[in-house]
Amino acid sequence: MPGMYFVSLEEGGRTRKELATRNLVRGYSVYGEPLVRVNGDEYRIWIPYRSKLAAFIVKGFRGDFIRPGSSILYLGAAQGTTVSHVSDVVGLSGIIYAIEISRVAMSELLGVASRKKNIVPILADARRPESYMGRVLQVDYLYCDVAQPNQAELFVNNARYFLKEGGKGMIAIKARSIDVVADPRRVFAKERDVLKKGGFEIIDQRELEPFEKDHMMIYAEWKGT
Ligand SMILES: C[S@@+](CC[C@H](N)C(=O)[O-])C[C@H]1O[C@@H](n2cnc3c(N)ncnc32)[C@H](O)[C@@H]1O
């Protein structure tokens, strides 16, 4: 997929392939991830145990999701771990609107955004997209990882405001955040229903084991309402 790479690493006489993005800011490691030089370019290893988007790709996702020049609305940016790799992928001709509700997480995200100039950090509640309407333009992609009970509803609601028709969305569903006792498969089925009724057509879905327990990533196309 454009902007995403598998680089070969040698360790103890063995070679293994790791997912990576080309570093937008040479020498800058955001969360302690290794930096690797290949043919004069620098790559950041994208660790699937730290990023659900990386886990989804390592588990075989190969659809159309972000490329150089893309615009993306990212809900639940946290300290910017995954956002920082998305920033590498979309490059300086792309833009990431990064929504985060926690002031503590936002203070770290601001540090990342000061180095990576395509990130627009926005302290806001993703349940209230109208509150950032003036600051976010229509986007090609929507990504959601807020680990909240009502995340499928807020995902649909944000798509109504900001996702271009035919745009793609990706949502990480954490079963235990929605219902601690229910069978995760029932929880995933219920969330898929909310997405379909809301106007998404589901294209791909994968559980994220062994990287994340009881998590599913759903990838869908926005058909509008
Ligand atoms: C699982 S973490 C996100 C990790 C991040 N996506 C990454 O991979 O680097 C969930 C984040 O969502 C944020 N969050 C929870 N509810 C939210 C809401 N209603 N609006 C915006 N952010 C929210 C939390 O503060 C937390 O930082």
Coordinates of C-alpha atoms and ligand atoms in Angstrom, one line a residue:
M1 CA 0.0 0.0 0.0
P2 CA 1.4 3.4 -0.9
G3 CA 3.5 4.9 1.9
M4 CA 3.7 1.6 3.9
Y5 CA 6.7 -0.7 3.7
F6 CA 8.0 -4.0 4.9
V7 CA 11.7 -3.6 5.8
S8 CA 14.1 -6.5 6.5
L9 CA 15.8 -6.5 9.8
E10 CA 18.8 -8.8 10.7
E11 CA 18.9 -10.2 14.2
G12 CA 21.0 -13.1 15.5
G13 CA 21.7 -14.3 11.9
R14 CA 18.0 -14.3 11.1
T15 CA 16.1 -11.9 8.8
R16 CA 12.6 -10.8 9.6
K17 CA 10.3 -8.3 7.9
E18 CA 8.7 -5.5 9.9
L19 CA 6.0 -3.0 8.9
A20 CA 7.4 0.6 8.7
T21 CA 6.7 4.1 7.4
R22 CA 9.3 6.5 5.9
N23 CA 10.2 9.0 8.5
L24 CA 8.9 12.5 7.7
V25 CA 11.2 14.0 10.3
R26 CA 14.6 12.4 10.1
G27 CA 16.0 11.2 13.4
Y28 CA 12.7 11.6 15.3
S29 CA 11.4 8.5 17.1
V30 CA 8.0 9.2 18.6
Y31 CA 7.4 6.4 21.1
G32 CA 10.7 4.6 21.2
E33 CA 10.2 2.7 17.9
P34 CA 13.4 1.7 16.1
L35 CA 14.6 3.8 13.2
V36 CA 16.2 2.0 10.3
R37 CA 18.2 3.2 7.3
V38 CA 17.5 1.6 3.9
N39 CA 19.2 3.0 0.8
G40 CA 19.7 6.5 2.3
D41 CA 16.1 6.8 3.6
E42 CA 15.0 6.5 7.2
Y43 CA 12.1 4.2 8.2
R44 CA 10.2 4.0 11.5
I45 CA 9.2 0.5 12.6
W46 CA 5.4 0.4 13.0
I47 CA 4.8 -1.8 16.0
P48 CA 1.5 -3.8 15.8
Y49 CA 1.4 -4.3 19.6
R50 CA 1.3 -0.5 19.9
S51 CA -1.0 0.4 17.0
K52 CA -4.2 -1.3 16.0
L53 CA -3.9 0.1 12.4
A54 CA -0.5 -1.6 12.2
A55 CA -2.0 -4.8 13.6
F56 CA -4.8 -4.7 11.0
I57 CA -2.2 -4.4 8.2
V58 CA 0.1 -7.1 9.6
K59 CA -3.0 -9.4 9.8
G60 CA -3.5 -9.0 6.1
F61 CA -5.5 -5.8 5.4
R62 CA -4.7 -4.6 1.9
G63 CA -7.5 -2.2 1.0
D64 CA -7.5 1.4 -0.1
F65 CA -6.7 3.4 3.1
I66 CA -4.6 6.5 3.3
R67 CA -1.9 7.4 0.8
P68 CA 0.4 10.3 0.1
G69 CA -1.8 13.5 -0.1
S70 CA -4.8 12.0 1.7
S71 CA -6.9 13.9 4.2
I72 CA -8.1 12.0 7.3
L73 CA -10.2 12.7 10.4
Y74 CA -8.7 10.7 13.3
L75 CA -11.0 10.2 16.4
G76 CA -9.1 9.2 19.6
A77 CA -5.6 10.4 18.7
A78 CA -4.2 9.8 22.2
Q79 CA -0.5 10.7 22.5
G80 CA -0.1 10.3 18.7
T81 CA 1.4 6.9 18.4
T82 CA -0.6 5.8 15.3
V83 CA -1.2 9.4 14.2
S84 CA 2.6 9.7 13.8
H85 CA 2.7 6.9 11.3
V86 CA -0.4 8.1 9.5
S87 CA 1.5 11.5 9.3
D88 CA 4.4 9.7 7.6
V89 CA 2.1 8.0 5.1
V90 CA 0.1 11.1 4.0
G91 CA 3.1 13.3 3.9
L92 CA 3.2 17.1 3.8
S93 CA 0.6 17.3 1.0
G94 CA -1.8 15.4 3.2
I95 CA -3.5 16.4 6.5
I96 CA -4.7 14.7 9.7
Y97 CA -7.3 16.3 11.9
A98 CA -6.6 14.6 15.2
I99 CA -9.4 14.7 17.7
E100 CA -8.6 13.9 21.4
I101 CA -10.7 14.5 24.5
S102 CA -8.0 14.1 27.2
R103 CA -5.9 17.2 28.0
V104 CA -3.1 15.0 29.3
A105 CA -2.9 13.0 26.0
M106 CA -3.3 16.2 24.1
S107 CA -0.2 17.8 25.7
E108 CA 1.9 15.0 24.3
L109 CA 0.1 15.1 20.9
L110 CA 1.0 18.8 20.7
G111 CA 4.7 17.9 21.0
V112 CA 4.3 15.4 18.1
A113 CA 2.4 17.9 16.0
S114 CA 5.0 20.6 16.5
R115 CA 7.5 18.3 14.7
K116 CA 5.1 16.7 12.1
K117 CA 3.5 19.7 10.4
N118 CA 0.6 17.8 8.7
I119 CA -1.2 17.1 12.1
V120 CA -3.9 19.4 13.3
P121 CA -4.5 18.6 16.9
I122 CA -8.0 19.4 18.2
L123 CA -9.1 19.1 21.8
A124 CA -12.7 18.0 21.5
D125 CA -15.3 15.4 22.2
A126 CA -15.9 13.1 19.1
R127 CA -19.5 12.7 20.2
R128 CA -20.0 16.4 19.3
P129 CA -18.7 16.8 15.7
E130 CA -20.6 20.1 15.4
S131 CA -18.1 21.6 17.9
Y132 CA -15.2 21.2 15.4
M133 CA -17.2 21.8 12.2
G134 CA -15.4 25.1 11.5
R135 CA -12.0 23.6 11.8
V136 CA -12.3 20.3 9.9
L137 CA -12.9 20.1 6.1
Q138 CA -14.4 17.2 4.1
V139 CA -12.0 14.2 4.3
D140 CA -11.1 11.1 2.2
Y141 CA -10.8 8.8 5.3
L142 CA -12.2 8.5 8.8
Y143 CA -10.4 6.5 11.5
C144 CA -11.9 5.9 15.0
D145 CA -10.3 4.4 18.1
V146 CA -12.0 5.9 21.1
A147 CA -12.7 2.7 23.0
Q148 CA -16.1 4.0 24.1
P149 CA -19.5 2.2 24.3
N150 CA -21.2 4.4 21.7
Q151 CA -18.3 4.5 19.2
A152 CA -20.2 3.1 16.2
E153 CA -22.8 5.8 16.6
L154 CA -20.2 8.6 16.9
F155 CA -18.3 7.1 13.9
V156 CA -21.5 7.3 11.7
N157 CA -22.2 10.8 13.0
N158 CA -18.8 12.1 12.1
A159 CA -19.0 10.5 8.7
R160 CA -22.3 12.5 8.1
Y161 CA -20.5 15.7 8.9
F162 CA -17.0 15.2 7.3
L163 CA -16.6 12.0 5.1
K164 CA -16.7 12.5 1.4
E165 CA -19.2 10.2 -0.4
G166 CA -17.3 7.0 -1.4
G167 CA -14.8 7.8 1.4
K168 CA -13.5 5.0 3.5
G169 CA -13.7 4.5 7.2
M170 CA -12.0 2.3 9.7
I171 CA -13.1 1.6 13.3
A172 CA -11.4 -0.4 16.1
I173 CA -14.1 -2.1 18.2
K174 CA -13.0 -3.1 21.7
A175 CA -15.7 -5.5 22.9
R176 CA -15.0 -5.1 26.6
S177 CA -15.6 -1.3 26.3
I178 CA -19.1 -1.9 25.0
D179 CA -20.1 -4.9 27.2
V180 CA -17.8 -6.5 29.7
V181 CA -19.7 -9.8 29.9
A182 CA -21.1 -10.4 26.4
D183 CA -19.5 -12.7 23.9
P184 CA -17.3 -10.4 21.8
R185 CA -18.7 -11.9 18.6
R186 CA -22.2 -10.7 19.5
V187 CA -20.8 -7.2 20.3
F188 CA -19.0 -7.1 17.0
A189 CA -22.2 -8.1 15.1
K190 CA -24.2 -5.4 16.9
E191 CA -21.7 -2.7 16.0
R192 CA -21.7 -3.9 12.4
D193 CA -25.5 -3.4 12.3
V194 CA -25.1 0.2 13.6
L195 CA -22.6 0.9 10.8
K196 CA -24.7 -0.7 8.1
K197 CA -27.9 1.1 9.2
G198 CA -25.9 4.3 9.4
G199 CA -24.9 4.2 5.7
F200 CA -21.6 2.2 5.6
E201 CA -21.0 -0.9 3.5
I202 CA -18.6 -3.2 5.2
I203 CA -15.7 -4.4 3.1
D204 CA -13.3 -6.1 5.5
Q205 CA -13.1 -7.0 9.1
R206 CA -10.4 -8.8 11.2
E207 CA -9.9 -9.7 14.8
L208 CA -6.6 -8.2 16.0
E209 CA -5.3 -11.2 18.1
P210 CA -2.5 -11.8 19.1
F211 CA -1.8 -8.0 19.1
E212 CA -5.0 -6.9 20.9
K213 CA -7.4 -9.2 22.7
D214 CA -11.2 -9.0 21.9
H215 CA -10.7 -6.3 19.4
M216 CA -12.0 -6.1 15.8
M217 CA -11.1 -3.7 13.1
I218 CA -13.9 -2.9 10.6
Y219 CA -13.2 -1.3 7.2
A220 CA -16.1 0.2 5.4
E221 CA -17.2 2.5 2.5
W222 CA -19.4 5.5 3.2
K223 CA -22.5 5.4 1.0
G224 CA -24.0 8.4 2.7
T225 CA -27.5 8.7 4.1
Ligands
LIG1 C1 -7.3 3.5 22.7 S1 -6.8 5.1 22.9 C2 -6.3 5.6 21.2 C3 -5.0 5.1 20.8 C4 -4.5 5.7 19.5 N1 -5.6 5.6 18.5 C5 -3.3 5.1 18.9 O1 -3.3 4.1 18.3 O2 -2.2 5.7 19.1 C6 -8.4 5.9 23.0 C7 -8.3 7.4 23.0 O3 -9.6 8.0 22.8 C8 -9.8 9.1 23.6 N2 -11.2 9.3 23.7 C9 -12.2 8.6 24.4 N3 -13.4 9.2 24.3 C10 -13.3 10.2 23.4 C11 -14.2 11.1 22.8 N4 -15.5 11.1 23.1 N5 -13.7 12.1 22.0 C12 -12.4 12.1 21.7 N6 -11.5 11.3 22.2 C13 -11.9 10.3 23.0 C14 -9.1 8.7 24.9 O4 -8.8 9.9 25.7 C15 -7.9 8.0 24.4 O5 -6.8 8.8 24.3

